[in-house]
Coordinates of C-alpha atoms in Angstrom, one line a residue:
X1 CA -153.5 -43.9 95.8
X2 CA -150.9 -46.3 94.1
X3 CA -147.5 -46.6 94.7
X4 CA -145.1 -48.3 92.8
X5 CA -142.1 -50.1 94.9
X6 CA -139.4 -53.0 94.2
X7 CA -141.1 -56.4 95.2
X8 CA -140.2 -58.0 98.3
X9 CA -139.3 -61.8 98.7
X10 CA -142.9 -61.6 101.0
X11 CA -144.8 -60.6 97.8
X12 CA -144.1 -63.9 95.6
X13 CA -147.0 -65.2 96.6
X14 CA -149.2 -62.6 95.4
X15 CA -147.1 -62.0 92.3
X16 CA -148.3 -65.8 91.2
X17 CA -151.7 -65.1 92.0
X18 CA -152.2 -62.5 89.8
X19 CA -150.7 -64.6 87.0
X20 CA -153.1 -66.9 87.7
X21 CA -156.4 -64.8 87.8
X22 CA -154.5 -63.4 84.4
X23 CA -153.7 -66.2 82.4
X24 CA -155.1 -69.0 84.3
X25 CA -152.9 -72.1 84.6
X26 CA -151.3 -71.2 80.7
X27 CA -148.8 -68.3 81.1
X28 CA -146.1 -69.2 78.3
X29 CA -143.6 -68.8 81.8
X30 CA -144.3 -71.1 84.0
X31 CA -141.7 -70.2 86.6
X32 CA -144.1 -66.9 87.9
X33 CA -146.0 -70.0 88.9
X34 CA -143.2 -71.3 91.2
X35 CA -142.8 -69.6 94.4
X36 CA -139.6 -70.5 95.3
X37 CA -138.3 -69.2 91.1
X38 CA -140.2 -66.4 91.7
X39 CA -138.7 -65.4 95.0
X40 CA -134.8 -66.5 93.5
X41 CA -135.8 -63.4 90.9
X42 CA -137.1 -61.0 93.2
X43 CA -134.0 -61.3 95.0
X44 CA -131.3 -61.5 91.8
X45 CA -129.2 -58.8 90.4
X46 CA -129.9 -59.7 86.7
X47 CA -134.4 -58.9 87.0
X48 CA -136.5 -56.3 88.5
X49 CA -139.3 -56.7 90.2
X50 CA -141.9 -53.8 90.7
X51 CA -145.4 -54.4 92.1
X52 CA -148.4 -51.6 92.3
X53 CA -149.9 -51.5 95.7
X54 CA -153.2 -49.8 97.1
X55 CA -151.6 -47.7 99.5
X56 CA -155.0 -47.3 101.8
X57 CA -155.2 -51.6 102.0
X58 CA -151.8 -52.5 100.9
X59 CA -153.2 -54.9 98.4
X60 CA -150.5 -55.6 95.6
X61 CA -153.4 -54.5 92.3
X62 CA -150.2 -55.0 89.5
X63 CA -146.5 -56.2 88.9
X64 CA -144.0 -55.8 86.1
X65 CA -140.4 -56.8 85.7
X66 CA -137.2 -56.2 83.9
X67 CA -134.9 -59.0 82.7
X68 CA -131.2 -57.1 82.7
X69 CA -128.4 -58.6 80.2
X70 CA -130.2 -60.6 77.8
X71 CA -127.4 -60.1 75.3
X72 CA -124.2 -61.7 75.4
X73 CA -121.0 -59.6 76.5
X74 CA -122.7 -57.4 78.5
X75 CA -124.6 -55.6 75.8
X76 CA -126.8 -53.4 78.1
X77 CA -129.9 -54.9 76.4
X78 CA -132.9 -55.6 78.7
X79 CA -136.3 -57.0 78.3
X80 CA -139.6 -55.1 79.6
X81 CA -142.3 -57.5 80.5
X82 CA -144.4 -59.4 83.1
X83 CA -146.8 -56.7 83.0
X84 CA -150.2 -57.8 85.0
X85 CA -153.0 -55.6 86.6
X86 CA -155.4 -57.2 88.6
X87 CA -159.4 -56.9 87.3
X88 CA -159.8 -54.5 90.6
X89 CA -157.1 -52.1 89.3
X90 CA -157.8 -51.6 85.4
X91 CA -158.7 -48.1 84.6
X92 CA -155.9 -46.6 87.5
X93 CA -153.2 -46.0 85.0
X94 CA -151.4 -48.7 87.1
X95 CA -149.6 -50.5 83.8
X96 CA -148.2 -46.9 82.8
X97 CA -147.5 -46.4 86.1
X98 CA -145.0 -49.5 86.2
X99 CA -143.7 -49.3 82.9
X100 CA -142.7 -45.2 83.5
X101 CA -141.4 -46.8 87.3
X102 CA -139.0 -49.3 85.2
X103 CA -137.7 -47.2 83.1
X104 CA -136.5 -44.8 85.8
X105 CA -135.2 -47.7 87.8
X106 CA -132.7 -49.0 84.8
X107 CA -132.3 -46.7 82.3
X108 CA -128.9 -46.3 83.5
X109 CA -127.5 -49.3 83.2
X110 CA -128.9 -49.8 79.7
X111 CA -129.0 -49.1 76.2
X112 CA -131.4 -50.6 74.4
X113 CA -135.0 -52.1 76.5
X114 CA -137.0 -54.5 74.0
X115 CA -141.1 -55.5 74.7
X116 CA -142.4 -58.1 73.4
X117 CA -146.0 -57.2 73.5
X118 CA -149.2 -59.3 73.3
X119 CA -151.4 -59.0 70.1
X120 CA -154.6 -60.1 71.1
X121 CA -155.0 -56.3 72.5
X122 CA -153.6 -53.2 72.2
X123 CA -153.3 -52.4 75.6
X124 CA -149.6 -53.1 76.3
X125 CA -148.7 -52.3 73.0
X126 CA -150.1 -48.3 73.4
X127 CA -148.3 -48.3 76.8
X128 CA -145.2 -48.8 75.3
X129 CA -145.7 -46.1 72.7
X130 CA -146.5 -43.9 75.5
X131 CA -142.7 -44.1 77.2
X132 CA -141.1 -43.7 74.0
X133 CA -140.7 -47.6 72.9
X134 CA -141.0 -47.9 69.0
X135 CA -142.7 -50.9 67.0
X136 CA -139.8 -52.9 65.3
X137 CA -141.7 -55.6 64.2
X138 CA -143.9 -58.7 65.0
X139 CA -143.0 -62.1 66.2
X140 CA -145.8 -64.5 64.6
X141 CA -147.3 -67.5 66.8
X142 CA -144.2 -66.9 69.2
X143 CA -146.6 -67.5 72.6
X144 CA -148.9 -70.5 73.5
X145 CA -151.6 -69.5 75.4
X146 CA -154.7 -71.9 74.6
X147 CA -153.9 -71.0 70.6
X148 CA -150.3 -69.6 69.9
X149 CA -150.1 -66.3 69.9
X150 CA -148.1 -63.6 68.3
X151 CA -146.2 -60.8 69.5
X152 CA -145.4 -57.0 68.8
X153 CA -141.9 -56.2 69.0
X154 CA -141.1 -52.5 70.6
X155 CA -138.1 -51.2 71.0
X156 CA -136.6 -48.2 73.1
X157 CA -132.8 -46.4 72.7
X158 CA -131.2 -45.1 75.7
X159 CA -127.9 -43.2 76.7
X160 CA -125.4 -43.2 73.4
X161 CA -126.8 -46.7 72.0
X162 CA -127.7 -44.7 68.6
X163 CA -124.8 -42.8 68.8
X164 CA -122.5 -45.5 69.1
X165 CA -124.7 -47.0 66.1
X166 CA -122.5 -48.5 62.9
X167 CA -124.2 -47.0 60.3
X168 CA -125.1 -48.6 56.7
X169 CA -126.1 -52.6 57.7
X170 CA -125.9 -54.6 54.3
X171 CA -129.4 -56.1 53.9
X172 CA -130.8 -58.7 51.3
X173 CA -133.5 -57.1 49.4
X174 CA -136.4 -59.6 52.0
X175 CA -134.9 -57.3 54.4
X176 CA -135.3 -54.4 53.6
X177 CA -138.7 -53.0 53.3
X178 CA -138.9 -54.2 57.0
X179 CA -135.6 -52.3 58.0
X180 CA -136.8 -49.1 56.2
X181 CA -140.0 -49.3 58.6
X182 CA -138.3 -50.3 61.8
X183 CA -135.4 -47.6 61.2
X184 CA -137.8 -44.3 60.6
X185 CA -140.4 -45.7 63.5
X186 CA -136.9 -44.8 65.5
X187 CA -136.5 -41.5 64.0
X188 CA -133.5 -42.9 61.9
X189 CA -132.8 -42.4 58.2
X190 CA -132.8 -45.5 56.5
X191 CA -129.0 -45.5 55.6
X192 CA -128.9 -49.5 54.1
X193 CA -127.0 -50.8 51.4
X194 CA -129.3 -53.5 49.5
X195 CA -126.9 -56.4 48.4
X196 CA -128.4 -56.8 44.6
X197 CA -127.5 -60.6 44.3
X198 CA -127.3 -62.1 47.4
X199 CA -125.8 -65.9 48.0
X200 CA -126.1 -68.1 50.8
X201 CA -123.3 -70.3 52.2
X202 CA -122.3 -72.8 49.5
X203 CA -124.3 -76.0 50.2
X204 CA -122.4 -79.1 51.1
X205 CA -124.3 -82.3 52.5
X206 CA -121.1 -84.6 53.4
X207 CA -121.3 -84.3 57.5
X208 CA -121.9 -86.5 60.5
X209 CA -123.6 -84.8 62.7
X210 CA -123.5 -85.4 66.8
X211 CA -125.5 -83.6 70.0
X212 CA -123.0 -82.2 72.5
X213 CA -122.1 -84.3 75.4
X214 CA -120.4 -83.3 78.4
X215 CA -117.1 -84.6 77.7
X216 CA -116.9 -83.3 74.3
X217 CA -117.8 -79.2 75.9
X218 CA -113.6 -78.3 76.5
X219 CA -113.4 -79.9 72.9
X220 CA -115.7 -77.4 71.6
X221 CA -114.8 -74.5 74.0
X222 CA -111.2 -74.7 72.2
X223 CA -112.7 -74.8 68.6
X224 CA -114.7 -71.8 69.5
X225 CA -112.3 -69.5 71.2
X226 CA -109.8 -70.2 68.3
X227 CA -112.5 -70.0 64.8
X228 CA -114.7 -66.9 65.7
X229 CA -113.8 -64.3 63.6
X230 CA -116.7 -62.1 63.3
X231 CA -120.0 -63.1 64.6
X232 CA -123.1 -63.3 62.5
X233 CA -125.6 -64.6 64.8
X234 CA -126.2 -63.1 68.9
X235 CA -127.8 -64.2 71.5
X236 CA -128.3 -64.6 75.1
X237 CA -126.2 -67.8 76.0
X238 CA -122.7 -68.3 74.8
X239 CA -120.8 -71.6 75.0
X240 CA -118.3 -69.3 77.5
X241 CA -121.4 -69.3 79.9
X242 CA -120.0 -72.8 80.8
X243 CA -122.0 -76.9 80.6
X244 CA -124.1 -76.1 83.7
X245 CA -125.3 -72.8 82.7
X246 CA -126.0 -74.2 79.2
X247 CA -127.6 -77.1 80.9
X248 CA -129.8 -75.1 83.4
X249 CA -130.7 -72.8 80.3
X250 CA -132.2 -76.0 77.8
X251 CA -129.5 -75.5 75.9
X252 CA -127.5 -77.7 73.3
X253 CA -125.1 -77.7 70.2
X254 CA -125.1 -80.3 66.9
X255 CA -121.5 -80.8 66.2
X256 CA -120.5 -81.2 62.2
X257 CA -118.1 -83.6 61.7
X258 CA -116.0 -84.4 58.3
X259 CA -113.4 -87.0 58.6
X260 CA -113.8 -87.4 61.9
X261 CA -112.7 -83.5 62.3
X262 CA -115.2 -81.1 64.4
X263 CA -115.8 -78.5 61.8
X264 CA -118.3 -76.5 62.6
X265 CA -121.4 -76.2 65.3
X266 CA -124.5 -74.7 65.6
X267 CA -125.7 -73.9 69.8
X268 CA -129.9 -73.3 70.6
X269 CA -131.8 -73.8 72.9
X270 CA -135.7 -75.3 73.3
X271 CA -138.4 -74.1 75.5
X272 CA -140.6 -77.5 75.2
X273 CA -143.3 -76.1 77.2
X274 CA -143.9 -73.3 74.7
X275 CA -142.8 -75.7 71.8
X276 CA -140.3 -72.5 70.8
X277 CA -136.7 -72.2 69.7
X278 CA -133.8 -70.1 69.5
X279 CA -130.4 -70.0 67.7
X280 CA -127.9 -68.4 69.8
X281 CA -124.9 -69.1 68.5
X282 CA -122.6 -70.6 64.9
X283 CA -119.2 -71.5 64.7
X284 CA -117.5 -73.2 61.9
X285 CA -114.2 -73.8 60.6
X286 CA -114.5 -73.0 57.2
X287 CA -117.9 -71.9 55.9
X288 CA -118.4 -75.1 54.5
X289 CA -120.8 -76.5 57.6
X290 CA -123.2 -72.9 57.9
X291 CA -125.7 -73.9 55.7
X292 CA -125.8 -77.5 56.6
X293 CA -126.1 -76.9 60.3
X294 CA -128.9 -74.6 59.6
X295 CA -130.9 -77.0 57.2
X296 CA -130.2 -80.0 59.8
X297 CA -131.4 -78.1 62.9
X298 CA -134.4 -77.2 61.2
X299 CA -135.4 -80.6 59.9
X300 CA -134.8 -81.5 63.8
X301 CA -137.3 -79.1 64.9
X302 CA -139.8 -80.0 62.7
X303 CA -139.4 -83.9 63.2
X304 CA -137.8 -84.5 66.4
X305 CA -138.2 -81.9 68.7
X306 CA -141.9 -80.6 67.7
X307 CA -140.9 -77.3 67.7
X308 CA -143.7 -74.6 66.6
X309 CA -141.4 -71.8 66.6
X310 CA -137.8 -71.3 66.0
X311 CA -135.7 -67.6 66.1
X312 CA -132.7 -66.4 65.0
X313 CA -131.0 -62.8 65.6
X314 CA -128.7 -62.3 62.9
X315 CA -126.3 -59.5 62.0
X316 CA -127.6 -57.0 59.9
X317 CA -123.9 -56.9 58.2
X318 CA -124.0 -60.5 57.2
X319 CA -126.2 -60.7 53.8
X320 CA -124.8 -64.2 53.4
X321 CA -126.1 -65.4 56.8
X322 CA -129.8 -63.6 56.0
X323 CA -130.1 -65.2 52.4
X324 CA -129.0 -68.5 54.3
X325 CA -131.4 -68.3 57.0
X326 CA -134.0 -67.2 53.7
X327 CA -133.3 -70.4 52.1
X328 CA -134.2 -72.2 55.4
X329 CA -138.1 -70.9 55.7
X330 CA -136.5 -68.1 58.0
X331 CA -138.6 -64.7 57.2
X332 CA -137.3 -61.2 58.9
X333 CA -140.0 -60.6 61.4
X334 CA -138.0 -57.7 62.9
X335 CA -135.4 -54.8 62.4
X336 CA -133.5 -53.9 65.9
X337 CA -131.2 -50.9 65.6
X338 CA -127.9 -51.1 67.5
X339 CA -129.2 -54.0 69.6
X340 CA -125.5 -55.5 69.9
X341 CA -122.4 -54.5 71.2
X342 CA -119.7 -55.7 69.1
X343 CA -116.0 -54.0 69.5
X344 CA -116.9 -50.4 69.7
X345 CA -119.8 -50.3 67.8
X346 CA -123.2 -51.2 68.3
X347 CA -124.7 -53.3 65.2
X348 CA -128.3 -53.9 64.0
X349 CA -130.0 -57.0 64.2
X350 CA -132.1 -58.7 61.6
X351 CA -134.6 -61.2 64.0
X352 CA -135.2 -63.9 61.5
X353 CA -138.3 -66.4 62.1
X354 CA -139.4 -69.7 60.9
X355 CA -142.7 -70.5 61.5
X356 CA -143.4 -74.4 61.6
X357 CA -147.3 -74.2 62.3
X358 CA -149.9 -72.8 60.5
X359 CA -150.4 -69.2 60.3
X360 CA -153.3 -67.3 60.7
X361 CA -153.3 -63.4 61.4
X362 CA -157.1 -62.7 61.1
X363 CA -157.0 -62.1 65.4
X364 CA -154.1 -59.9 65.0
X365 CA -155.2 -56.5 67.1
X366 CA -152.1 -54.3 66.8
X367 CA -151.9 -50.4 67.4
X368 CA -151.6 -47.8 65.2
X369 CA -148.1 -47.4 65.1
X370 CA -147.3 -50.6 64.5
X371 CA -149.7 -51.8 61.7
X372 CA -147.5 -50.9 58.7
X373 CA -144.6 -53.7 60.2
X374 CA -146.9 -56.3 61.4
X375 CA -149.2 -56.1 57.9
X376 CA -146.0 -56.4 56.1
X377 CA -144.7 -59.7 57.9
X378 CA -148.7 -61.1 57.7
X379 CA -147.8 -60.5 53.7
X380 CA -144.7 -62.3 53.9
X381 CA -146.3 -65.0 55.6
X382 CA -149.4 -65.1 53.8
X383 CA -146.6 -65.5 50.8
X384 CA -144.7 -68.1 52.3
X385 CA -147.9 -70.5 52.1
X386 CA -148.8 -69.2 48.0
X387 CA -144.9 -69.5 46.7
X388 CA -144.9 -73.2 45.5
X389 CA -147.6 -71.7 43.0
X390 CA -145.9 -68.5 42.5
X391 CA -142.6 -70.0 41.9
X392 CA -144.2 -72.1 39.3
X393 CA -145.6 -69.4 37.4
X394 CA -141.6 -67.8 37.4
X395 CA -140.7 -70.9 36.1
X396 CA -142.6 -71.2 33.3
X397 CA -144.4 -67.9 32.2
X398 CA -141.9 -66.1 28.9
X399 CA -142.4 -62.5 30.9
X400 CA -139.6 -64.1 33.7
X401 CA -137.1 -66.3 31.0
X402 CA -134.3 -65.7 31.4
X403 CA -134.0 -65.3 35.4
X404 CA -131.5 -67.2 37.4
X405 CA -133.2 -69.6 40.5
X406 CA -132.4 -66.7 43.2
X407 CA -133.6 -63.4 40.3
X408 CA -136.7 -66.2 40.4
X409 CA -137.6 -66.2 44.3
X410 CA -136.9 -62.6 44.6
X411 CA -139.8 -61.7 41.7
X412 CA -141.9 -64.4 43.4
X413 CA -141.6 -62.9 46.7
X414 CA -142.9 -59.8 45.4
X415 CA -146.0 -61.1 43.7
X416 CA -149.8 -62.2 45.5
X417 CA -151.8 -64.8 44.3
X418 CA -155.5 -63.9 43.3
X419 CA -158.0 -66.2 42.2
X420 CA -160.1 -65.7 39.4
X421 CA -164.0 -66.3 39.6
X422 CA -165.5 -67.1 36.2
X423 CA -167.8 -64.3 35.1
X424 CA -165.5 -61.4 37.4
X425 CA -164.5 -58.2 35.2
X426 CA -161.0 -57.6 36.7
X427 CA -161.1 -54.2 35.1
X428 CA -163.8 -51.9 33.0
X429 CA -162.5 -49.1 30.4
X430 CA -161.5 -45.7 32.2
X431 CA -160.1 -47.9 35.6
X432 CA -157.1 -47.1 36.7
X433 CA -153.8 -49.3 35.3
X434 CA -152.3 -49.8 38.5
X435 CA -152.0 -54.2 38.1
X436 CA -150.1 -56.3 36.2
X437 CA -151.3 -60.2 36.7
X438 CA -149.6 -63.0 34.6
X439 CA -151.9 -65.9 34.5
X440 CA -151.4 -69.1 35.9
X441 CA -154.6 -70.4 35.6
X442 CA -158.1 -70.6 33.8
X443 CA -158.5 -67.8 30.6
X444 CA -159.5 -63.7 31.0
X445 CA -161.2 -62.2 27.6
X446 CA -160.5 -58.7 26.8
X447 CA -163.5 -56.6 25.1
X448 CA -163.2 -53.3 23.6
X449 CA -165.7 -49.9 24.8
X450 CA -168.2 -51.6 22.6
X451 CA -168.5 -55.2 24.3
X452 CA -166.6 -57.0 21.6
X453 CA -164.2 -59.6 22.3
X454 CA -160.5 -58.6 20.6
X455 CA -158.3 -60.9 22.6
X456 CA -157.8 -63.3 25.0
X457 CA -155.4 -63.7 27.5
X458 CA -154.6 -67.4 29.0
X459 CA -151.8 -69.4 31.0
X460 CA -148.7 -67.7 30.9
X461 CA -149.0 -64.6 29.3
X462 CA -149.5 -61.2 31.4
X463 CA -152.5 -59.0 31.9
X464 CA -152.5 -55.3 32.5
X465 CA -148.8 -54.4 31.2
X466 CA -149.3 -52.0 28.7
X467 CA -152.2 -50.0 29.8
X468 CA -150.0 -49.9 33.1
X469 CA -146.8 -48.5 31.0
X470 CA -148.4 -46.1 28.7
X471 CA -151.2 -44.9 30.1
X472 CA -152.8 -44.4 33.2
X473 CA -155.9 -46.0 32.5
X474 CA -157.2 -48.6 30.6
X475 CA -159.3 -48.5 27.6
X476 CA -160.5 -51.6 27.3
X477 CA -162.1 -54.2 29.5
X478 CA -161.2 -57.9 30.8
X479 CA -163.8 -60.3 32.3
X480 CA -162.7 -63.9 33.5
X481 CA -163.6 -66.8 30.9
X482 CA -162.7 -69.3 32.8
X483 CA -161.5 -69.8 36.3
X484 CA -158.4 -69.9 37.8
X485 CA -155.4 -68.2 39.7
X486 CA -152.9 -65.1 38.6
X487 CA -149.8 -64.0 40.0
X488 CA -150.9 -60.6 41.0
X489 CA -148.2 -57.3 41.0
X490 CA -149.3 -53.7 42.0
X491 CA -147.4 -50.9 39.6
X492 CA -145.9 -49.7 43.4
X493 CA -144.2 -53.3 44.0
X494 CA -143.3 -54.0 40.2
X495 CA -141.7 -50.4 40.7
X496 CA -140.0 -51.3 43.7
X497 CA -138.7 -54.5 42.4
X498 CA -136.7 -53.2 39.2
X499 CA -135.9 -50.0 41.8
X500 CA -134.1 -52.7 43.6
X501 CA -132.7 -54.7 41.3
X502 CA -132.0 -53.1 38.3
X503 CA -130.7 -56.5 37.1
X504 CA -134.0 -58.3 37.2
X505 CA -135.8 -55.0 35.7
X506 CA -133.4 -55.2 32.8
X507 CA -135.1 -59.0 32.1
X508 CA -138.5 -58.5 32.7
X509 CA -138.3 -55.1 30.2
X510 CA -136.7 -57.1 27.5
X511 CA -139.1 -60.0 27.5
X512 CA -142.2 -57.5 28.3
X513 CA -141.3 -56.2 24.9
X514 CA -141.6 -59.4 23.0
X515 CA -144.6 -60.0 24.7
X516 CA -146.0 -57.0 23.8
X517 CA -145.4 -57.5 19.9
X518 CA -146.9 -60.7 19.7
X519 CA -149.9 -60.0 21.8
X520 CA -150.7 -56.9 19.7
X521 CA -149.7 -59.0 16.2
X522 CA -152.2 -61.4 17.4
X523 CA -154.9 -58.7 18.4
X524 CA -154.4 -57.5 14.5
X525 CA -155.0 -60.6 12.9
X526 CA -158.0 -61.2 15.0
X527 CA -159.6 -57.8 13.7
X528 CA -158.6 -58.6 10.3
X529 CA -160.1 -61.6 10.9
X530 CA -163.4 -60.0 12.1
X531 CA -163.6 -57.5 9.1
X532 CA -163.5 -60.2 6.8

């Protein structure tokens, strides 16, 4: 028999053993290693501590906590986690046990509980499904334990958080596809507004920049209390929190100065152990600094602070902030629903991720549920590394002339990169037309039902477009000359893309057509050719 129970100040002992028999000496928090922390949270207001005991020997088999107001303002956000079993326990149910024990312990006082589960199993990750948690999205790399790990995001709504929901969050079109997920794994219709041409805070490069010190905080704690008009990034800490919880927290603030006038600053906080990040917090005077600030904290990370992993939560009303954040390396990793009190309204929140270390998803093991979200931020990753390559074709091919530099990442975002083997027939006669690849690389020939060569097809010019507009198959066949690369779209995402921006469609329709008319004026004048 198990019973679940809070933990006593007696059991901090055992609660760090079991982290150690769990995780060795590498658990990505080392304070469940420190008796005395551990016993300072047992006994504080703000966590709770359960732990699953063998009723017959009174041996402690599991634990699991709650960390209450991890939001700002008292947003009645909490974070699940700290789940362990001990080897002897597995197979009792005890993790189900705990989590359905935490839930009835604080559901009151919250509105919105968040997991961050582990994705080298499933095994937390189907708990949380079980007690009504939702996948929301996938934090990549975010944990170091021997390699860096990643995480599945799960999110659960209680009391009147959803009702209390502002509805229609104003998303850049990167957004999007992982909103739409995040919002119907909730149960919610997906009621965003797509912001067709998105700009990021104007970019100006004229600032000194300085790290907090202690005698400047009441100099910033005035410029804050007096420039915040609506915020556009949330977190935990706040520079209200005062210099010695900011201090005990890890956490600083770059200063922007012009003129010798503080004009903006930007407040995170590093976990140098786990070699992670987070932006809590941007002020500014005018919006001059924003995208400076961003830009300079990130070049920090990479060069000064080592820093593998850096996270931002930023408004889902705020399409300026999310293309800024864009133009940074920051890629939405997850959609939180009415995660913020702000007012009287609970917003959304868009967690924004740049990933300074190399990526690699192939030891990803996520459930079910969650598999559509995490394979679409592997994509955007796996994107991320091909887009110098993929820009460069949108730079130069005639199908994308015409495009301004933003229209130019936005078609590039929605394209793969395929390499093309030499010898490799990319499609036969009767195959569905369901690809259009414009060629960076290397030549494809195009033969007819017979075997004959009509056509060829090299750098810059697209493959696939008119068997995938007027029919659905082709009738011809196309075999790889030579090798090389392709910028690869699927008829679903080129769909999607002029679905979503109309303006780009408009482009790409009017130069498709050109294209058209001199690829099939040269595929005449080569049969002529032939006949004679």
């Amino acid at each position: 028999m198990i019973d679940i129970r809070r933990a006593r100040e007696t059991d901090a002992e055992v609660i760090s053993e079991l982290f150690h028999i769990a995780y060795g000496d590498s658990y990505f928090y080392p304070q469940y290693y420190d008796i005395q922390a551990l016993k300072r949270m047992i006994l504080s207001d703000d966590t709770l501590f359960l732990v699953a005991e063998d009723s017959e020997t009174e041996t402690v088999l599991g634990t699991a906590s709650v960390v209450l107001e991890v939001g700002a303002h008292a947003d009645l956000v909490a974070e699940f986690g700290r789940l362990v079993v001990h080897p002897k326990g597995r197979g009792q149910g005890i993790g189900s046990q705990l989590m359905q024990a935490r839930i009835e312990f604080v559901q009151d006082r919250l509105h919105v509980g968040i997991v961050e589960n582990r994705s080298a199993h499933e095994f937390s990750q189907r708990i949380s499904h079980q007690h009504g948690f939702h996948p929301v999205g996938l934090l990549p790399n975010k944990f170091q334990l021997g390699d860096r790990e990643s995480a599945a995001l799960y999110v659960c709504h209680f009391g009147h958080a959803l009702e209390l929901r502002r509805n229609h969050p104003h998303l850049i079109p990167e957004v999007y596809p992982l909103a739409k997920l995040a919002l119907e794994n909730c149960q919610l219709n997906c009621d965003a507004i797509i912001e067709a041409e998105p700009r990021a805070y104007p970019h100006f490069h004229q600032f000194e920049v300085q790290e907090m010190e202690s005698e400047l905080y009441p100099v910033l704690l005035r410029f804050e209390r007096g420039r915040i008009k609506q915020r556009e990034i949330f977190g935990r800490m706040r520079l209200h929190y005062g210099l010695f919880q900011l201090r005990a927290s890890h956490a600083q603030y770059l200063l922007a100065y012009r003129d010798g006038l503080m004009v903006g600053a930007i407040g995170f906080s590093i976990d140098e152990h786990e070699r992670t990040g987070k932006i809590f917090e941007l002020v500014s005077l005018d919006d001059s600094p924003i995208y400076f600030l961003v830009s300079e904290l990130v070049r920090r990370c990479r060069e000064e602070y080592s820093i593998d992993y850096l996270e931002a939560d930023v408004s889902a009303f705020s399409p300026q902030m999310q293309q800024t954040f864009l133009e940074n390396g920051f890629l939405p990793a997850a959609y939180i629903p009415a995660m913020i009190f702000h007012e009287v309204e609970r917003l959304d929140v868009v967690r924004m991720v740049c990933l300074l270390t190399t990526w690699n998803g192939d030891s990803l093991q996520v459930f079910e549920p969650g598999k559509a979200i995490a394979d679409l931020v592997d994509q955007s990753l796996r994107l991320r590394t091909a887009l110098p390559k993929l820009m460069q074709a949108v730079n130069t091919a005639p199908l994308f002339a015409g495009l301004s530099e933003e229209q130019q990442q936005y078609v590039a975002a929605s394209a793969e990169l395929e390499t093309l083997e030499e010898g490799h027939v990319l499609f036969r006669p009767d195959d569905p037309a369901d690809k259009i690849r414009v060629i960076i690389s290397g030549e494809v020939e195009i033969q007819n039902c017979h075997g004959k060569t009509v056509g060829t097809i090299g750098v810059h010019e697209s493959l696939g477009d008119l068997a995938s507009v007027s029919e659905p198959s082709h009738r011809v066949s196309a075999r790889v000359k030579s090798e090389g690369q392709a910028m690869l779209f699927s008829r679903d995402a080129l769909q999607q893309l002029v679905h979503t921006r109309p303006d780009i469609g408009m482009i790409l329709f009017r130069n498709h057509a050109c294209e058209l008319a001199d690829k099939l004026q040269r595929m005449n004048v080569h049969a002529l050719f032939k006949q004679e």
